[in-house]
PDB file of C-alpha atoms in Angstrom:
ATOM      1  CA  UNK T 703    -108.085 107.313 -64.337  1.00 94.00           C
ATOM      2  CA  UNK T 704    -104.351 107.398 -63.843  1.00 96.00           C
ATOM      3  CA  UNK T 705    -102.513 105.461 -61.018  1.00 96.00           C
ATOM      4  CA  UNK T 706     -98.725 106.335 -60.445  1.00 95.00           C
ATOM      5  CA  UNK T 707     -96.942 103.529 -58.609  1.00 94.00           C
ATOM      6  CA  UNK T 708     -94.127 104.098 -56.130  1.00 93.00           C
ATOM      7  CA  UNK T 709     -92.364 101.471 -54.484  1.00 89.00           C
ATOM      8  CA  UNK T 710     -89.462 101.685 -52.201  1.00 88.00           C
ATOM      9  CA  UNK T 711     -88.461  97.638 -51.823  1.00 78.00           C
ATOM     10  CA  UNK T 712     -85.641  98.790 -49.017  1.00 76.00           C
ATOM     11  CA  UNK T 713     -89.026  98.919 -46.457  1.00 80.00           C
ATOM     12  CA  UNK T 714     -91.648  97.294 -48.432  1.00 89.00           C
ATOM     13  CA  UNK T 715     -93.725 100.213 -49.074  1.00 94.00           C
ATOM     14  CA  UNK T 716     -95.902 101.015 -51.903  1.00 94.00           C
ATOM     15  CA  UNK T 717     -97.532 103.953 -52.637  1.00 96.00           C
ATOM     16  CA  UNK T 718    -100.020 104.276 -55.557  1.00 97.00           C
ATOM     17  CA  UNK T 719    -101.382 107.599 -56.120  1.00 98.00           C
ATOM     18  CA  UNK T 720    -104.652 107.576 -57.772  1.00 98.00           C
ATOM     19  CA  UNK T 721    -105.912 110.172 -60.406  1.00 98.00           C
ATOM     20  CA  UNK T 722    -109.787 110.643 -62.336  1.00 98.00           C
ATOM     21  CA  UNK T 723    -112.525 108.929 -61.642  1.00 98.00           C
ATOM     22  CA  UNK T 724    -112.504 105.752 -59.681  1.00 97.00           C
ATOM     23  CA  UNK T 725    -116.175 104.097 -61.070  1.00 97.00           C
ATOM     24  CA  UNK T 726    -117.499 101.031 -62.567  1.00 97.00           C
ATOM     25  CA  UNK T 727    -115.152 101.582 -65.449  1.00 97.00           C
ATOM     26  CA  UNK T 728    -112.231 102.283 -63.586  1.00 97.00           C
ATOM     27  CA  UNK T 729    -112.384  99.766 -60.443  1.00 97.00           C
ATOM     28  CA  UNK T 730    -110.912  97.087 -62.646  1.00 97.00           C
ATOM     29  CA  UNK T 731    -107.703  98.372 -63.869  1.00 97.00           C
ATOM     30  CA  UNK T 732    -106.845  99.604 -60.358  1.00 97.00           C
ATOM     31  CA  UNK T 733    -107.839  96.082 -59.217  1.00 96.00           C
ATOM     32  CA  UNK T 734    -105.418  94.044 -61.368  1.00 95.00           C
ATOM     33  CA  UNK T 735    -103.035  96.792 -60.397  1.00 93.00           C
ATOM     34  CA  UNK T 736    -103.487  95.932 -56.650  1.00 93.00           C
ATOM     35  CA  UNK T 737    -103.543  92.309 -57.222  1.00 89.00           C
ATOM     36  CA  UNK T 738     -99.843  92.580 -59.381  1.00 89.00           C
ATOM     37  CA  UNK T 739     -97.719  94.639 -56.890  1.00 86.00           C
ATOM     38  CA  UNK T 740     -98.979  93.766 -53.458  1.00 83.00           C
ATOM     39  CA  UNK T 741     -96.889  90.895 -53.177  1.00 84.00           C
ATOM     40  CA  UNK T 742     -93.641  90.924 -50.831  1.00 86.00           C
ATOM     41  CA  UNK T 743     -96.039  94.637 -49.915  1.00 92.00           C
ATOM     42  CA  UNK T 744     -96.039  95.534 -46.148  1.00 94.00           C
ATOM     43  CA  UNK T 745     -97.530  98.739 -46.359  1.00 96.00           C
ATOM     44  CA  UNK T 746     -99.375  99.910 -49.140  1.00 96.00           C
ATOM     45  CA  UNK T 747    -100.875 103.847 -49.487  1.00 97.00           C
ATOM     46  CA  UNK T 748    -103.436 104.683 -51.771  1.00 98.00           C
ATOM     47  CA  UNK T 749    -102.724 108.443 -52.235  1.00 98.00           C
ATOM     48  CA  UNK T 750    -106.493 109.749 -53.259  1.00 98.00           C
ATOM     49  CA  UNK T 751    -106.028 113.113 -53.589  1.00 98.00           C
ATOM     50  CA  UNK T 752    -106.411 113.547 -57.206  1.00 98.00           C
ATOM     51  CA  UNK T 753    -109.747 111.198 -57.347  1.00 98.00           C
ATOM     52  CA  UNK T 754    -112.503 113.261 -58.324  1.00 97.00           C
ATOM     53  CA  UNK T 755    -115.317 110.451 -58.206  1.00 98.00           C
ATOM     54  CA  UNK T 756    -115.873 107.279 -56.656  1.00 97.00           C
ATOM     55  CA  UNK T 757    -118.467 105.349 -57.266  1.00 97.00           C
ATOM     56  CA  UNK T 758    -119.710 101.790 -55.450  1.00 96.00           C
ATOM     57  CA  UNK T 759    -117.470 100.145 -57.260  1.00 97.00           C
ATOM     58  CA  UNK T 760    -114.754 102.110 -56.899  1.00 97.00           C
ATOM     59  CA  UNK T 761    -115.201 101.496 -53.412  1.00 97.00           C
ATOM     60  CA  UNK T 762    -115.592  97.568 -53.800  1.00 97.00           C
ATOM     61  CA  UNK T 763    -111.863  97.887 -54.521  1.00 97.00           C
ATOM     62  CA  UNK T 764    -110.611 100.175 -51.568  1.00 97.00           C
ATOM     63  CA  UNK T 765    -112.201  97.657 -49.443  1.00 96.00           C
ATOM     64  CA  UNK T 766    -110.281  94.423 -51.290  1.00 95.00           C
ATOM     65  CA  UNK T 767    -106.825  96.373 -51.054  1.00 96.00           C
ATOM     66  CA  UNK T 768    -107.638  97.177 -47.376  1.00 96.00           C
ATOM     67  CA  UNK T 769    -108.974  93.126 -47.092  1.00 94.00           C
ATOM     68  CA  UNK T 770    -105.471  92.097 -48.940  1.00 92.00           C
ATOM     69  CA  UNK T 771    -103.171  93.467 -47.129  1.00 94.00           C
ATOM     70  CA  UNK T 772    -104.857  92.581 -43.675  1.00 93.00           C
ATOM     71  CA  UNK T 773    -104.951  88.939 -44.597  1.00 92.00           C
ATOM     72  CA  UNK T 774    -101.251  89.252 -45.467  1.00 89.00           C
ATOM     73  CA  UNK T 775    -100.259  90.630 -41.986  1.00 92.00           C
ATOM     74  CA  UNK T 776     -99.647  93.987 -43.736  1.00 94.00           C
ATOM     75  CA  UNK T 777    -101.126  97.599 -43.429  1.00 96.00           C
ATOM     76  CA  UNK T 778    -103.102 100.007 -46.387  1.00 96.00           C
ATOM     77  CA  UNK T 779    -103.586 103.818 -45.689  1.00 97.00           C
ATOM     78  CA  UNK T 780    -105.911 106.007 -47.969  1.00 98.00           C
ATOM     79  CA  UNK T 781    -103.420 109.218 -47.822  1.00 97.00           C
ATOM     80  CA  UNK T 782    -104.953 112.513 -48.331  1.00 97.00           C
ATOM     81  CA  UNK T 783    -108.431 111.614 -49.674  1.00 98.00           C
ATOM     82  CA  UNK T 784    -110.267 114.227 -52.012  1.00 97.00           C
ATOM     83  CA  UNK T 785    -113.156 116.346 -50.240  1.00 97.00           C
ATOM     84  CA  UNK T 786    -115.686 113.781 -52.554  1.00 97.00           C
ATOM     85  CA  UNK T 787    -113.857 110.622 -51.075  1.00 97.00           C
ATOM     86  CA  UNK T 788    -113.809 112.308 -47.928  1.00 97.00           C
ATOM     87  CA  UNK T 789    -117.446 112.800 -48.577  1.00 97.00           C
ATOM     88  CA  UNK T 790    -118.412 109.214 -49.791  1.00 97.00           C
ATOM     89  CA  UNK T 791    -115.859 107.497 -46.836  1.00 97.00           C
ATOM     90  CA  UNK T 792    -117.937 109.128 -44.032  1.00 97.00           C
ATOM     91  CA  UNK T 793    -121.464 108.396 -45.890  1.00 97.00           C
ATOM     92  CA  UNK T 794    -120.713 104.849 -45.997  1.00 96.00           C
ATOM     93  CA  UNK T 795    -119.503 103.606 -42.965  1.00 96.00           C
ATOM     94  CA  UNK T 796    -115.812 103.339 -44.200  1.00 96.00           C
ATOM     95  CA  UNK T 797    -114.278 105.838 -42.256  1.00 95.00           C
ATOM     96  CA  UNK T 798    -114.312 103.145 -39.385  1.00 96.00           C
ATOM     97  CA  UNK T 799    -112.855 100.614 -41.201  1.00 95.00           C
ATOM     98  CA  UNK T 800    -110.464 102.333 -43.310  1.00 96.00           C
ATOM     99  CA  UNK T 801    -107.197 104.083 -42.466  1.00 96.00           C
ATOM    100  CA  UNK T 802    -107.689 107.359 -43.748  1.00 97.00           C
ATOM    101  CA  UNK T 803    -104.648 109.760 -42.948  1.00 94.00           C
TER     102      UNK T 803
END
Protein backbone atom coordinates (compact mmCIF):
# COMPACT_ATOMS: atom_id res chain seq x y z
CA UNK A 1 0.00 0.00 0.00
CA UNK A 2 1.04 3.54 -0.78
CA UNK A 3 -0.73 6.67 0.69
CA UNK A 4 0.23 10.14 -0.88
CA UNK A 5 -0.62 12.99 1.48
CA UNK A 6 -1.79 16.41 0.32
CA UNK A 7 -2.48 19.13 2.53
CA UNK A 8 -3.42 22.61 1.70
CA UNK A 9 -3.19 24.39 5.49
CA UNK A 10 -4.68 27.84 3.74
CA UNK A 11 -8.38 25.81 4.14
CA UNK A 12 -7.56 22.95 6.29
CA UNK A 13 -7.92 20.30 3.82
CA UNK A 14 -6.24 17.07 3.53
CA UNK A 15 -6.34 14.78 0.97
CA UNK A 16 -4.68 11.31 1.21
CA UNK A 17 -4.85 9.26 -1.79
CA UNK A 18 -4.65 5.67 -1.11
CA UNK A 19 -2.85 3.01 -3.34
CA UNK A 20 -2.65 -1.33 -3.03
CA UNK A 21 -4.31 -3.20 -0.87
CA UNK A 22 -5.97 -1.82 2.18
CA UNK A 23 -6.10 -5.37 4.52
CA UNK A 24 -5.13 -6.60 7.83
CA UNK A 25 -1.57 -5.75 6.96
CA UNK A 26 -2.14 -2.51 5.67
CA UNK A 27 -4.97 -0.93 8.07
CA UNK A 28 -2.25 -0.01 10.51
CA UNK A 29 0.10 2.15 8.70
CA UNK A 30 -2.82 4.11 7.21
CA UNK A 31 -4.12 4.31 10.81
CA UNK A 32 -1.09 5.99 12.45
CA UNK A 33 -1.14 8.02 9.28
CA UNK A 34 -4.72 9.27 10.07
CA UNK A 35 -4.06 9.65 13.67
CA UNK A 36 -0.62 12.06 12.80
CA UNK A 37 -2.13 14.59 10.30
CA UNK A 38 -5.74 15.00 11.27
CA UNK A 39 -5.04 17.50 13.70
CA UNK A 40 -5.89 21.36 12.99
CA UNK A 41 -7.85 18.90 9.75
CA UNK A 42 -11.33 20.25 8.74
CA UNK A 43 -11.87 18.24 5.87
CA UNK A 44 -10.11 15.26 5.15
CA UNK A 45 -10.56 13.06 1.57
CA UNK A 46 -9.53 9.69 1.30
CA UNK A 47 -8.98 9.46 -2.51
CA UNK A 48 -9.61 5.43 -3.07
CA UNK A 49 -9.26 5.11 -6.45
CA UNK A 50 -6.12 3.23 -6.68
CA UNK A 51 -7.23 0.61 -3.76
CA UNK A 52 -7.52 -2.63 -5.25
CA UNK A 53 -8.64 -4.60 -1.98
CA UNK A 54 -10.15 -3.91 1.19
CA UNK A 55 -10.55 -6.13 3.58
CA UNK A 56 -12.56 -5.87 7.24
CA UNK A 57 -9.93 -4.29 8.51
CA UNK A 58 -9.26 -2.06 6.07
CA UNK A 59 -12.61 -0.95 6.64
CA UNK A 60 -12.24 -0.75 10.58
CA UNK A 61 -10.10 2.25 9.61
CA UNK A 62 -12.40 4.15 7.03
CA UNK A 63 -14.88 4.03 9.72
CA UNK A 64 -12.28 5.60 12.61
CA UNK A 65 -11.20 8.44 10.06
CA UNK A 66 -14.92 9.04 9.29
CA UNK A 67 -15.55 8.69 13.50
CA UNK A 68 -12.41 11.28 13.94
CA UNK A 69 -13.20 13.82 12.11
CA UNK A 70 -17.00 13.86 13.17
CA UNK A 71 -16.04 14.06 16.79
CA UNK A 72 -13.78 16.98 15.84
CA UNK A 73 -16.63 19.02 14.18
CA UNK A 74 -14.92 18.25 10.83
CA UNK A 75 -15.94 16.40 7.55
CA UNK A 76 -14.13 13.00 5.64
CA UNK A 77 -15.12 12.15 1.96
CA UNK A 78 -14.06 8.75 0.32
CA UNK A 79 -13.33 10.47 -3.30
CA UNK A 80 -13.62 8.29 -6.24
CA UNK A 81 -13.74 4.79 -4.67
CA UNK A 82 -12.45 1.73 -6.82
CA UNK A 83 -15.31 -0.54 -8.44
CA UNK A 84 -14.10 -3.27 -5.38
CA UNK A 85 -14.59 -0.46 -2.66
CA UNK A 86 -17.52 0.54 -4.43
CA UNK A 87 -18.40 -3.08 -4.23
CA UNK A 88 -17.53 -3.78 -0.49
CA UNK A 89 -19.14 0.01 0.63
CA UNK A 90 -22.61 -1.03 -0.69
CA UNK A 91 -22.29 -4.81 0.74
CA UNK A 92 -21.74 -3.54 4.09
CA UNK A 93 -23.98 -1.01 4.98
CA UNK A 94 -21.36 1.86 4.62
CA UNK A 95 -22.63 3.56 1.81
CA UNK A 96 -25.16 5.17 4.36
CA UNK A 97 -22.81 6.21 6.65
CA UNK A 98 -19.99 7.20 4.60
CA UNK A 99 -19.53 10.16 2.25
CA UNK A 100 -18.69 8.61 -0.83
CA UNK A 101 -18.31 11.22 -3.78
Amino acid sequence: MTITEEKNEAISNLVLSISGRLDTTTAPELEGKLKDCTKGIKALFLDMKDVEYISSAGLRVVLMAHKLMTATGGTMAVQNPSDFCRQVFEATGMDSVLNII
